[in-house]
């Protein structure tokens, strides 16, 4: 883009307090690029809860399993899945926790998610105004379940905007994930059904070639957990991953089959080419 | 439904018999004040502002619990300086009609009904005996009026006129019962 440091060096992109001639704040856009370099996280809202799924790439076999979690608990009833710079996300999760805690202290009840996401979005936005600081390089999805308001899902991006969603995706494969999410009839699904679909979507969008090993982080909050946000129990997660693996290999199977049929006196013969199935 | 009398005294001198002890902190939430009225007025003024701001931020009417919590925070955090107790009562969409007591030190308690103030000591027996859950509006009015009349009859620093407010989803109704129209009991 014209005006960025890559172009002619006369940068409008050196600080967040500068607009470019075509009305963009490059620093905020660069922050969003940082999110796009990170692996995918999705959140989907169904009729009785919210489910999060994160594709956590394992960069080294030496890492302890389960370290560097990308799903946080903000309050008992609120969960947060992040994509982008993990350290930035951690600091924002502390901000969100403090907001939720102060609200409960002052007003005696659970913080409504719409209000929480607006407050954290305002905080994120504040860091896009000054040259002394850089914007946060992470997007995050907030989800909650409340007896009266039902399930809620909000997403906040580095520019400080928050939107409510039925389903959203952030990270490198967000477009592919969004396509898959749009196929779902989430308003009619329960959490138990949705967990399997979320696992399946993460497996589908995972790029086996570029990124090898990954760990699937799954969490949910809804009627099934009595309004408490928690990681999906091991047995349900294992079942969901099994379903996801079956679906993804079936899909690749279908892509591999080419069907030829021969009409011979009104009988059809179908030929399948030989191929190897490796897991 | 909330009810108060309207007498305030300074030691043995009755400074007013027409003071308002029922403060409206939001459209469907009222506060009965007791104790040092100066303290109570200052606290409800601050609470009214905070609740109004909170309601605008939330884009919906405040929960009665939230209003009571705001009062509680003010009472608890300033307990050394203040000497005021409150009864917060009202209606909200989530839980319907509710009653909360905020005691002197800042304790917050949700109750089906409650009594407070100096005159309340004389009517604990009456209230405990005569209260029953799910009363109609008329039964409730009778219960509150009788309770106020009995308290005002025995407590030397309670008196004047009885003010009642009925809060429902539809709106708020004020009822004023002057001293001579209050029910009389066998001692009078």
Short mmCIF file of N, CA and C in Angstrom, two decimals, chain A residues 26-151:
data_model
loop_
_atom_site.label_atom_id
_atom_site.label_comp_id
_atom_site.label_asym_id
_atom_site.label_seq_id
_atom_site.Cartn_x
_atom_site.Cartn_y
_atom_site.Cartn_z
N UNK A 26 -2.42 2.39 9.64
CA UNK A 26 -1.69 1.18 9.24
C UNK A 26 -1.31 0.31 10.41
N UNK A 27 -0.95 0.94 11.53
CA UNK A 27 -0.55 0.16 12.69
C UNK A 27 -1.64 -0.81 13.12
N UNK A 28 -2.89 -0.35 13.06
CA UNK A 28 -4.01 -1.24 13.44
C UNK A 28 -4.12 -2.37 12.43
N UNK A 29 -3.93 -2.03 11.15
CA UNK A 29 -4.02 -3.08 10.12
C UNK A 29 -2.90 -4.08 10.29
N UNK A 30 -1.71 -3.61 10.62
CA UNK A 30 -0.59 -4.53 10.85
C UNK A 30 -0.87 -5.43 12.05
N UNK A 31 -1.53 -4.86 13.06
CA UNK A 31 -1.90 -5.68 14.22
C UNK A 31 -2.83 -6.81 13.79
N UNK A 32 -3.76 -6.49 12.88
CA UNK A 32 -4.69 -7.53 12.40
C UNK A 32 -3.94 -8.59 11.61
N UNK A 33 -2.83 -8.18 10.94
CA UNK A 33 -2.01 -9.17 10.22
C UNK A 33 -1.41 -10.17 11.20
N UNK A 34 -1.04 -9.65 12.39
CA UNK A 34 -0.45 -10.53 13.39
C UNK A 34 -1.46 -11.62 13.78
N UNK A 35 -2.74 -11.22 13.82
CA UNK A 35 -3.78 -12.21 14.13
C UNK A 35 -3.90 -13.22 13.02
N UNK A 36 -3.78 -12.74 11.79
CA UNK A 36 -3.93 -13.66 10.65
C UNK A 36 -2.79 -14.65 10.54
N UNK A 37 -1.67 -14.36 11.18
CA UNK A 37 -0.55 -15.31 11.15
C UNK A 37 -0.71 -16.43 12.17
N UNK A 38 -1.65 -16.22 13.08
CA UNK A 38 -1.81 -17.21 14.15
C UNK A 38 -2.78 -18.31 13.72
N UNK A 39 -2.72 -19.43 14.40
CA UNK A 39 -3.61 -20.53 14.02
C UNK A 39 -5.05 -20.22 14.42
N UNK A 40 -5.96 -20.98 13.87
CA UNK A 40 -7.39 -20.64 13.91
C UNK A 40 -8.05 -20.90 15.25
N UNK A 41 -8.99 -20.02 15.56
CA UNK A 41 -9.86 -20.25 16.73
C UNK A 41 -11.29 -19.96 16.27
N UNK A 42 -12.22 -20.80 16.70
CA UNK A 42 -13.62 -20.54 16.32
C UNK A 42 -14.52 -20.61 17.54
N UNK A 43 -15.64 -19.89 17.45
CA UNK A 43 -16.64 -19.95 18.53
C UNK A 43 -18.00 -20.00 17.87
N UNK A 44 -18.86 -20.89 18.35
CA UNK A 44 -20.18 -21.02 17.76
C UNK A 44 -21.22 -21.05 18.88
N UNK A 45 -22.32 -20.34 18.63
CA UNK A 45 -23.39 -20.25 19.62
C UNK A 45 -24.55 -21.12 19.14
N UNK A 46 -25.03 -21.96 20.02
CA UNK A 46 -26.16 -22.80 19.64
C UNK A 46 -27.35 -22.47 20.53
N UNK A 47 -28.36 -23.30 20.53
CA UNK A 47 -29.58 -22.89 21.23
C UNK A 47 -29.44 -22.94 22.74
N UNK A 48 -28.48 -23.74 23.26
CA UNK A 48 -28.39 -23.83 24.73
C UNK A 48 -26.96 -23.62 25.23
N UNK A 49 -26.11 -22.95 24.44
CA UNK A 49 -24.75 -22.71 24.91
C UNK A 49 -23.82 -22.22 23.83
N UNK A 50 -22.54 -22.14 24.21
CA UNK A 50 -21.50 -21.68 23.28
C UNK A 50 -20.36 -22.69 23.33
N UNK A 51 -19.78 -22.99 22.15
CA UNK A 51 -18.64 -23.92 22.11
C UNK A 51 -17.47 -23.22 21.44
N UNK A 52 -16.27 -23.36 22.04
CA UNK A 52 -15.04 -22.82 21.44
C UNK A 52 -14.16 -23.95 20.96
N UNK A 53 -13.46 -23.71 19.82
CA UNK A 53 -12.48 -24.68 19.37
C UNK A 53 -11.25 -23.94 18.92
N UNK A 54 -10.06 -24.37 19.37
CA UNK A 54 -8.82 -23.71 18.96
C UNK A 54 -7.85 -24.74 18.42
N UNK A 55 -7.26 -24.41 17.26
CA UNK A 55 -6.23 -25.25 16.64
C UNK A 55 -4.90 -24.77 17.22
N UNK A 56 -4.42 -25.46 18.24
CA UNK A 56 -3.19 -25.00 18.89
C UNK A 56 -2.01 -25.73 18.29
N UNK A 57 -1.21 -25.01 17.48
CA UNK A 57 -0.08 -25.65 16.80
C UNK A 57 1.03 -25.97 17.79
N UNK A 58 1.58 -27.16 17.66
CA UNK A 58 2.68 -27.57 18.55
C UNK A 58 3.97 -27.37 17.80
N UNK A 59 4.76 -26.39 18.27
CA UNK A 59 5.97 -26.05 17.53
C UNK A 59 7.14 -26.95 17.88
N UNK A 60 7.06 -27.62 19.01
CA UNK A 60 8.17 -28.50 19.37
C UNK A 60 7.65 -29.68 20.17
N UNK A 61 8.25 -30.84 19.94
CA UNK A 61 7.83 -32.04 20.67
C UNK A 61 8.20 -31.96 22.15
N UNK A 62 9.10 -31.02 22.45
CA UNK A 62 9.56 -30.91 23.82
C UNK A 62 8.59 -30.18 24.73
N UNK A 63 7.59 -29.51 24.14
CA UNK A 63 6.63 -28.78 24.96
C UNK A 63 5.79 -29.75 25.78
N UNK A 64 5.48 -29.31 27.00
CA UNK A 64 4.61 -30.10 27.86
C UNK A 64 3.21 -30.05 27.26
N UNK A 65 2.51 -31.17 27.30
CA UNK A 65 1.19 -31.18 26.69
C UNK A 65 0.24 -30.30 27.49
N UNK A 66 -0.52 -29.49 26.79
CA UNK A 66 -1.48 -28.63 27.48
C UNK A 66 -0.91 -27.29 27.92
N UNK A 67 0.35 -27.01 27.58
CA UNK A 67 0.90 -25.71 27.97
C UNK A 67 0.49 -24.65 26.94
N UNK A 68 0.60 -23.39 27.38
CA UNK A 68 0.20 -22.27 26.52
C UNK A 68 -1.22 -22.41 26.00
N UNK A 69 -2.15 -22.51 26.94
CA UNK A 69 -3.56 -22.62 26.59
C UNK A 69 -4.02 -21.34 25.90
N UNK A 70 -4.92 -21.52 24.95
CA UNK A 70 -5.45 -20.35 24.25
C UNK A 70 -6.92 -20.10 24.57
N UNK A 71 -7.44 -20.85 25.53
CA UNK A 71 -8.80 -20.57 25.98
C UNK A 71 -8.72 -20.21 27.46
N UNK A 72 -9.30 -19.06 27.80
CA UNK A 72 -9.21 -18.58 29.18
C UNK A 72 -10.60 -18.50 29.80
N UNK A 73 -10.59 -18.55 31.14
CA UNK A 73 -11.81 -18.31 31.91
C UNK A 73 -11.79 -16.87 32.37
N UNK A 74 -12.82 -16.11 32.01
CA UNK A 74 -12.83 -14.71 32.44
C UNK A 74 -13.64 -14.56 33.72
N UNK A 75 -14.76 -15.24 33.78
CA UNK A 75 -15.58 -15.27 34.98
C UNK A 75 -16.18 -16.66 34.97
N UNK A 76 -16.92 -17.00 35.95
CA UNK A 76 -17.45 -18.35 36.00
C UNK A 76 -18.25 -18.70 34.74
N UNK A 77 -18.98 -17.68 34.24
CA UNK A 77 -19.90 -17.95 33.14
C UNK A 77 -19.37 -17.45 31.79
N UNK A 78 -18.12 -16.95 31.76
CA UNK A 78 -17.58 -16.36 30.53
C UNK A 78 -16.28 -17.03 30.14
N UNK A 79 -16.17 -17.41 28.84
CA UNK A 79 -14.93 -17.97 28.34
C UNK A 79 -14.39 -17.10 27.23
N UNK A 80 -13.06 -17.21 26.98
CA UNK A 80 -12.41 -16.36 25.97
C UNK A 80 -11.44 -17.20 25.17
N UNK A 81 -11.62 -17.23 23.85
CA UNK A 81 -10.68 -17.94 22.96
C UNK A 81 -9.94 -16.89 22.16
N UNK A 82 -8.62 -17.06 22.01
CA UNK A 82 -7.82 -15.99 21.41
C UNK A 82 -7.05 -16.46 20.19
N UNK A 83 -6.68 -15.46 19.35
CA UNK A 83 -5.77 -15.71 18.22
C UNK A 83 -4.88 -14.49 18.11
N UNK A 84 -3.61 -14.72 17.79
CA UNK A 84 -2.68 -13.60 17.66
C UNK A 84 -1.55 -13.75 18.66
N UNK A 85 -0.99 -12.62 19.08
CA UNK A 85 0.14 -12.66 20.03
C UNK A 85 -0.39 -13.11 21.39
N UNK A 86 0.10 -14.25 21.85
CA UNK A 86 -0.47 -14.85 23.06
C UNK A 86 -0.23 -14.00 24.30
N UNK A 87 0.91 -13.32 24.35
CA UNK A 87 1.19 -12.50 25.53
C UNK A 87 0.23 -11.33 25.62
N UNK A 88 -0.08 -10.73 24.47
CA UNK A 88 -1.07 -9.65 24.44
C UNK A 88 -2.43 -10.17 24.90
N UNK A 89 -2.75 -11.37 24.44
CA UNK A 89 -4.05 -11.95 24.79
C UNK A 89 -4.14 -12.22 26.27
N UNK A 90 -3.03 -12.67 26.86
CA UNK A 90 -3.03 -12.95 28.31
C UNK A 90 -3.30 -11.69 29.10
N UNK A 91 -2.65 -10.60 28.70
CA UNK A 91 -2.84 -9.35 29.44
C UNK A 91 -4.28 -8.86 29.29
N UNK A 92 -4.87 -9.07 28.10
CA UNK A 92 -6.27 -8.67 27.92
C UNK A 92 -7.23 -9.54 28.71
N UNK A 93 -6.86 -10.81 28.89
CA UNK A 93 -7.75 -11.67 29.68
C UNK A 93 -7.77 -11.19 31.12
N UNK A 94 -6.62 -10.66 31.61
CA UNK A 94 -6.59 -10.09 32.97
C UNK A 94 -7.49 -8.85 33.04
N UNK A 95 -7.46 -8.03 31.99
CA UNK A 95 -8.31 -6.84 31.93
C UNK A 95 -9.78 -7.26 31.99
N UNK A 96 -10.12 -8.26 31.20
CA UNK A 96 -11.50 -8.73 31.17
C UNK A 96 -11.91 -9.28 32.53
N UNK A 97 -11.00 -9.99 33.17
CA UNK A 97 -11.31 -10.57 34.50
C UNK A 97 -11.58 -9.48 35.52
N UNK A 98 -10.77 -8.42 35.44
CA UNK A 98 -10.95 -7.32 36.39
C UNK A 98 -12.28 -6.62 36.16
N UNK A 99 -12.63 -6.42 34.90
CA UNK A 99 -13.91 -5.79 34.58
C UNK A 99 -15.06 -6.60 35.14
N UNK A 100 -15.02 -7.91 34.89
CA UNK A 100 -16.10 -8.79 35.35
C UNK A 100 -16.17 -8.78 36.88
N UNK A 101 -15.01 -8.79 37.52
CA UNK A 101 -14.96 -8.81 38.98
C UNK A 101 -15.49 -7.52 39.57
N UNK A 102 -15.09 -6.37 38.99
CA UNK A 102 -15.58 -5.08 39.49
C UNK A 102 -17.09 -4.95 39.33
N UNK A 103 -17.57 -5.46 38.19
CA UNK A 103 -19.02 -5.39 37.95
C UNK A 103 -19.76 -6.17 39.02
N UNK A 104 -19.27 -7.37 39.30
CA UNK A 104 -19.95 -8.21 40.29
C UNK A 104 -19.89 -7.56 41.67
N UNK A 105 -18.76 -6.94 41.96
CA UNK A 105 -18.59 -6.26 43.24
C UNK A 105 -19.57 -5.11 43.39
N UNK A 106 -19.74 -4.33 42.30
CA UNK A 106 -20.59 -3.16 42.38
C UNK A 106 -22.07 -3.49 42.29
N UNK A 107 -22.43 -4.42 41.41
CA UNK A 107 -23.84 -4.61 41.09
C UNK A 107 -24.40 -5.95 41.52
N UNK A 108 -23.59 -6.80 42.11
CA UNK A 108 -24.12 -8.01 42.73
C UNK A 108 -24.54 -9.13 41.80
N UNK A 109 -24.31 -9.01 40.47
CA UNK A 109 -24.69 -10.14 39.62
C UNK A 109 -23.69 -10.32 38.47
N UNK A 110 -23.88 -11.40 37.70
CA UNK A 110 -22.97 -11.71 36.58
C UNK A 110 -22.94 -10.58 35.57
N UNK A 111 -21.76 -10.31 35.05
CA UNK A 111 -21.66 -9.24 34.04
C UNK A 111 -22.29 -9.72 32.74
N UNK A 112 -23.19 -8.91 32.13
CA UNK A 112 -23.75 -9.30 30.83
C UNK A 112 -22.64 -9.23 29.78
N UNK A 113 -22.62 -10.20 28.85
CA UNK A 113 -21.49 -10.31 27.94
C UNK A 113 -21.37 -9.10 27.02
N UNK A 114 -22.51 -8.55 26.64
CA UNK A 114 -22.48 -7.40 25.73
C UNK A 114 -21.69 -6.26 26.38
N UNK A 115 -21.96 -6.04 27.67
CA UNK A 115 -21.30 -4.97 28.39
C UNK A 115 -19.82 -5.27 28.55
N UNK A 116 -19.48 -6.52 28.89
CA UNK A 116 -18.08 -6.89 29.08
C UNK A 116 -17.30 -6.69 27.79
N UNK A 117 -17.88 -7.15 26.67
CA UNK A 117 -17.15 -7.04 25.40
C UNK A 117 -16.98 -5.57 25.03
N UNK A 118 -17.98 -4.73 25.34
CA UNK A 118 -17.83 -3.30 25.05
C UNK A 118 -16.72 -2.68 25.88
N UNK A 119 -16.65 -3.07 27.15
CA UNK A 119 -15.62 -2.50 28.04
C UNK A 119 -14.23 -2.92 27.59
N UNK A 120 -14.05 -4.21 27.25
CA UNK A 120 -12.72 -4.66 26.83
C UNK A 120 -12.38 -4.06 25.47
N UNK A 121 -13.39 -3.95 24.60
CA UNK A 121 -13.15 -3.35 23.28
C UNK A 121 -12.70 -1.90 23.44
N UNK A 122 -13.30 -1.19 24.40
CA UNK A 122 -12.91 0.20 24.67
C UNK A 122 -11.46 0.27 25.09
N UNK A 123 -11.04 -0.71 25.91
CA UNK A 123 -9.65 -0.77 26.39
C UNK A 123 -8.71 -1.01 25.22
N UNK A 124 -9.08 -1.98 24.36
CA UNK A 124 -8.26 -2.29 23.18
C UNK A 124 -8.16 -1.06 22.28
N UNK A 125 -9.28 -0.39 22.11
CA UNK A 125 -9.32 0.81 21.26
C UNK A 125 -8.39 1.90 21.77
N UNK A 126 -8.31 2.03 23.09
CA UNK A 126 -7.47 3.08 23.68
C UNK A 126 -6.02 2.95 23.22
N UNK A 127 -5.58 1.71 22.98
CA UNK A 127 -4.20 1.48 22.55
C UNK A 127 -3.98 1.74 21.07
N UNK A 128 -5.07 2.15 20.37
CA UNK A 128 -4.90 2.48 18.95
C UNK A 128 -4.85 3.99 18.75
N UNK A 129 -4.78 4.73 19.86
CA UNK A 129 -4.88 6.19 19.75
C UNK A 129 -3.53 6.91 19.88
N UNK A 130 -2.53 6.26 20.50
CA UNK A 130 -1.31 6.98 20.87
C UNK A 130 -0.08 6.38 20.23
N UNK A 131 0.91 7.26 19.99
CA UNK A 131 2.15 6.76 19.39
C UNK A 131 3.06 6.12 20.43
N UNK A 132 2.78 6.38 21.69
CA UNK A 132 3.65 5.84 22.73
C UNK A 132 3.44 4.35 22.96
N UNK A 133 2.30 3.84 22.51
CA UNK A 133 2.03 2.40 22.69
C UNK A 133 1.68 1.79 21.35
N UNK A 134 1.73 0.45 21.29
CA UNK A 134 1.31 -0.22 20.05
C UNK A 134 -0.04 -0.90 20.31
N UNK A 135 -0.82 -1.09 19.24
CA UNK A 135 -2.09 -1.79 19.42
C UNK A 135 -1.86 -3.23 19.85
N UNK A 136 -2.87 -3.83 20.46
CA UNK A 136 -2.81 -5.24 20.84
C UNK A 136 -2.85 -6.11 19.58
N UNK A 137 -1.97 -7.09 19.52
CA UNK A 137 -1.90 -7.92 18.32
C UNK A 137 -2.70 -9.19 18.47
N UNK A 138 -3.94 -9.06 18.99
CA UNK A 138 -4.74 -10.27 19.11
C UNK A 138 -6.22 -9.95 18.98
N UNK A 139 -6.95 -10.92 18.46
CA UNK A 139 -8.42 -10.89 18.46
C UNK A 139 -8.88 -11.93 19.43
N UNK A 140 -10.06 -11.72 19.99
CA UNK A 140 -10.55 -12.78 20.85
C UNK A 140 -12.06 -12.89 20.77
N UNK A 141 -12.51 -14.10 21.07
CA UNK A 141 -13.93 -14.41 21.04
C UNK A 141 -14.39 -14.66 22.47
N UNK A 142 -15.43 -13.95 22.87
CA UNK A 142 -15.96 -14.11 24.23
C UNK A 142 -17.30 -14.83 24.15
N UNK A 143 -17.51 -15.77 25.05
CA UNK A 143 -18.79 -16.48 25.03
C UNK A 143 -19.29 -16.67 26.45
N UNK A 144 -20.60 -16.63 26.61
CA UNK A 144 -21.15 -16.84 27.95
C UNK A 144 -22.52 -17.49 27.85
N UNK A 145 -22.97 -17.98 29.00
CA UNK A 145 -24.33 -18.52 29.07
C UNK A 145 -24.96 -18.04 30.37
N UNK A 146 -26.19 -17.55 30.24
CA UNK A 146 -26.89 -17.02 31.41
C UNK A 146 -28.31 -17.57 31.38
N UNK A 147 -28.85 -17.82 32.56
CA UNK A 147 -30.21 -18.39 32.63
C UNK A 147 -31.23 -17.58 31.85
N UNK A 148 -31.16 -16.25 32.00
CA UNK A 148 -32.20 -15.41 31.39
C UNK A 148 -31.84 -14.92 29.99
N UNK A 149 -30.58 -14.51 29.80
CA UNK A 149 -30.22 -13.98 28.48
C UNK A 149 -29.84 -15.07 27.51
N UNK A 150 -29.64 -16.30 27.99
CA UNK A 150 -29.25 -17.39 27.11
C UNK A 150 -27.79 -17.31 26.70
N UNK A 151 -27.41 -18.03 25.63
CA UNK A 151 -26.01 -18.01 25.18
C UNK A 151 -25.71 -16.72 24.41
#
